Amino acid sequence: MAGRITLHSILNLALVIVLFAVGWSIATSVVKLFFEAKGFGIHFDADTISLTLLSIVEYFFYKFYYADDKEATVAEN
């Protein structure tokens, strides 16, 4: 059981890393269509906007993706 948990943890970490890298590239491309590089100023430039967009999208994706795991964990206890 412990080996399975470790393998799942590594795969989940790899998923998060890959989705972050790909998601940031896509979010940057989308933001560049609508905003200039300077964005809304020095503290909220195009890169910050793309990271904010990525964070919001990933929050809802992971909430949906891991919803079944949360229900299974609660049922086991």
JSON list of C-alpha atoms in Angstrom, two decimals:
[
{"chain": "A", "resi": 1, "resn": "MET", "atom": "CA", "xyz": [0.00, 0.00, 0.00]},
{"chain": "A", "resi": 2, "resn": "ALA", "atom": "CA", "xyz": [2.80, 2.45, 0.84]},
{"chain": "A", "resi": 3, "resn": "GLY", "atom": "CA", "xyz": [4.49, 1.90, -2.53]},
{"chain": "A", "resi": 4, "resn": "ARG", "atom": "CA", "xyz": [1.23, 2.63, -4.30]},
{"chain": "A", "resi": 5, "resn": "ILE", "atom": "CA", "xyz": [0.75, 5.85, -2.37]},
{"chain": "A", "resi": 6, "resn": "THR", "atom": "CA", "xyz": [4.29, 6.96, -3.22]},
{"chain": "A", "resi": 7, "resn": "LEU", "atom": "CA", "xyz": [3.80, 6.18, -6.92]},
{"chain": "A", "resi": 8, "resn": "HIS", "atom": "CA", "xyz": [0.52, 8.11, -6.97]},
{"chain": "A", "resi": 9, "resn": "SER", "atom": "CA", "xyz": [2.18, 11.03, -5.21]},
{"chain": "A", "resi": 10, "resn": "ILE", "atom": "CA", "xyz": [4.98, 11.17, -7.77]},
{"chain": "A", "resi": 11, "resn": "LEU", "atom": "CA", "xyz": [2.52, 10.95, -10.67]},
{"chain": "A", "resi": 12, "resn": "ASN", "atom": "CA", "xyz": [0.35, 13.69, -9.16]},
{"chain": "A", "resi": 13, "resn": "LEU", "atom": "CA", "xyz": [3.39, 15.92, -8.69]},
{"chain": "A", "resi": 14, "resn": "ALA", "atom": "CA", "xyz": [4.44, 15.30, -12.30]},
{"chain": "A", "resi": 15, "resn": "LEU", "atom": "CA", "xyz": [0.91, 16.18, -13.45]},
{"chain": "A", "resi": 16, "resn": "VAL", "atom": "CA", "xyz": [0.98, 19.45, -11.52]},
{"chain": "A", "resi": 17, "resn": "ILE", "atom": "CA", "xyz": [4.39, 20.40, -12.94]},
{"chain": "A", "resi": 18, "resn": "VAL", "atom": "CA", "xyz": [3.45, 19.57, -16.54]},
{"chain": "A", "resi": 19, "resn": "LEU", "atom": "CA", "xyz": [0.09, 21.33, -16.34]},
{"chain": "A", "resi": 20, "resn": "PHE", "atom": "CA", "xyz": [1.72, 24.39, -14.80]},
{"chain": "A", "resi": 21, "resn": "ALA", "atom": "CA", "xyz": [4.34, 24.62, -17.56]},
{"chain": "A", "resi": 22, "resn": "VAL", "atom": "CA", "xyz": [1.89, 24.04, -20.40]},
{"chain": "A", "resi": 23, "resn": "GLY", "atom": "CA", "xyz": [-0.80, 26.16, -18.78]},
{"chain": "A", "resi": 24, "resn": "TRP", "atom": "CA", "xyz": [1.54, 29.10, -18.29]},
{"chain": "A", "resi": 25, "resn": "SER", "atom": "CA", "xyz": [2.54, 28.98, -21.96]},
{"chain": "A", "resi": 26, "resn": "ILE", "atom": "CA", "xyz": [-1.08, 28.92, -23.08]},
{"chain": "A", "resi": 27, "resn": "ALA", "atom": "CA", "xyz": [-2.13, 31.62, -20.60]},
{"chain": "A", "resi": 28, "resn": "THR", "atom": "CA", "xyz": [0.73, 33.85, -21.76]},
{"chain": "A", "resi": 29, "resn": "SER", "atom": "CA", "xyz": [-0.33, 33.43, -25.39]},
{"chain": "A", "resi": 30, "resn": "VAL", "atom": "CA", "xyz": [-3.94, 34.29, -24.56]},
{"chain": "A", "resi": 31, "resn": "VAL", "atom": "CA", "xyz": [-3.00, 37.31, -22.44]},
{"chain": "A", "resi": 32, "resn": "LYS", "atom": "CA", "xyz": [-0.71, 38.67, -25.17]},
{"chain": "A", "resi": 33, "resn": "LEU", "atom": "CA", "xyz": [-3.71, 38.72, -27.52]},
{"chain": "A", "resi": 34, "resn": "PHE", "atom": "CA", "xyz": [-5.56, 41.13, -25.23]},
{"chain": "A", "resi": 35, "resn": "PHE", "atom": "CA", "xyz": [-2.89, 43.07, -23.31]},
{"chain": "A", "resi": 36, "resn": "GLU", "atom": "CA", "xyz": [0.38, 44.82, -24.05]},
{"chain": "A", "resi": 37, "resn": "ALA", "atom": "CA", "xyz": [3.55, 43.70, -22.26]},
{"chain": "A", "resi": 38, "resn": "LYS", "atom": "CA", "xyz": [3.20, 46.51, -19.71]},
{"chain": "A", "resi": 39, "resn": "GLY", "atom": "CA", "xyz": [-0.27, 45.24, -18.69]},
{"chain": "A", "resi": 40, "resn": "PHE", "atom": "CA", "xyz": [-1.88, 47.48, -16.06]},
{"chain": "A", "resi": 41, "resn": "GLY", "atom": "CA", "xyz": [1.35, 48.91, -14.70]},
{"chain": "A", "resi": 42, "resn": "ILE", "atom": "CA", "xyz": [4.56, 47.92, -13.00]},
{"chain": "A", "resi": 43, "resn": "HIS", "atom": "CA", "xyz": [2.94, 45.57, -10.46]},
{"chain": "A", "resi": 44, "resn": "PHE", "atom": "CA", "xyz": [0.43, 43.87, -12.77]},
{"chain": "A", "resi": 45, "resn": "ASP", "atom": "CA", "xyz": [2.18, 43.34, -16.10]},
{"chain": "A", "resi": 46, "resn": "ALA", "atom": "CA", "xyz": [1.30, 40.73, -18.74]},
{"chain": "A", "resi": 47, "resn": "ASP", "atom": "CA", "xyz": [3.25, 37.95, -16.98]},
{"chain": "A", "resi": 48, "resn": "THR", "atom": "CA", "xyz": [1.44, 38.61, -13.71]},
{"chain": "A", "resi": 49, "resn": "ILE", "atom": "CA", "xyz": [-1.91, 38.62, -15.50]},
{"chain": "A", "resi": 50, "resn": "SER", "atom": "CA", "xyz": [-1.10, 35.28, -17.13]},
{"chain": "A", "resi": 51, "resn": "LEU", "atom": "CA", "xyz": [-0.05, 33.75, -13.79]},
{"chain": "A", "resi": 52, "resn": "THR", "atom": "CA", "xyz": [-3.24, 35.04, -12.17]},
{"chain": "A", "resi": 53, "resn": "LEU", "atom": "CA", "xyz": [-5.33, 33.57, -14.98]},
{"chain": "A", "resi": 54, "resn": "LEU", "atom": "CA", "xyz": [-3.42, 30.28, -14.71]},
{"chain": "A", "resi": 55, "resn": "SER", "atom": "CA", "xyz": [-3.92, 30.14, -10.93]},
{"chain": "A", "resi": 56, "resn": "ILE", "atom": "CA", "xyz": [-7.67, 30.63, -11.26]},
{"chain": "A", "resi": 57, "resn": "VAL", "atom": "CA", "xyz": [-8.02, 28.01, -14.00]},
{"chain": "A", "resi": 58, "resn": "GLU", "atom": "CA", "xyz": [-5.82, 25.50, -12.14]},
{"chain": "A", "resi": 59, "resn": "TYR", "atom": "CA", "xyz": [-7.76, 26.01, -8.91]},
{"chain": "A", "resi": 60, "resn": "PHE", "atom": "CA", "xyz": [-11.02, 24.97, -10.53]},
{"chain": "A", "resi": 61, "resn": "PHE", "atom": "CA", "xyz": [-9.36, 22.18, -12.55]},
{"chain": "A", "resi": 62, "resn": "TYR", "atom": "CA", "xyz": [-7.74, 20.59, -9.49]},
{"chain": "A", "resi": 63, "resn": "LYS", "atom": "CA", "xyz": [-10.88, 21.05, -7.43]},
{"chain": "A", "resi": 64, "resn": "PHE", "atom": "CA", "xyz": [-12.79, 19.10, -10.09]},
{"chain": "A", "resi": 65, "resn": "TYR", "atom": "CA", "xyz": [-9.99, 16.57, -10.77]},
{"chain": "A", "resi": 66, "resn": "TYR", "atom": "CA", "xyz": [-9.37, 15.65, -7.12]},
{"chain": "A", "resi": 67, "resn": "ALA", "atom": "CA", "xyz": [-13.01, 15.72, -5.99]},
{"chain": "A", "resi": 68, "resn": "ASP", "atom": "CA", "xyz": [-13.29, 11.93, -6.35]},
{"chain": "A", "resi": 69, "resn": "ASP", "atom": "CA", "xyz": [-10.14, 11.39, -4.26]},
{"chain": "A", "resi": 70, "resn": "LYS", "atom": "CA", "xyz": [-11.55, 13.51, -1.45]},
{"chain": "A", "resi": 71, "resn": "GLU", "atom": "CA", "xyz": [-14.80, 11.53, -1.41]},
{"chain": "A", "resi": 72, "resn": "ALA", "atom": "CA", "xyz": [-12.87, 8.23, -1.41]},
{"chain": "A", "resi": 73, "resn": "THR", "atom": "CA", "xyz": [-10.66, 9.39, 1.48]},
{"chain": "A", "resi": 74, "resn": "VAL", "atom": "CA", "xyz": [-13.67, 10.45, 3.54]},
{"chain": "A", "resi": 75, "resn": "ALA", "atom": "CA", "xyz": [-15.37, 7.11, 2.84]},
{"chain": "A", "resi": 76, "resn": "GLU", "atom": "CA", "xyz": [-12.27, 5.17, 3.99]},
{"chain": "A", "resi": 77, "resn": "ASN", "atom": "CA", "xyz": [-12.23, 6.94, 7.34]}
]
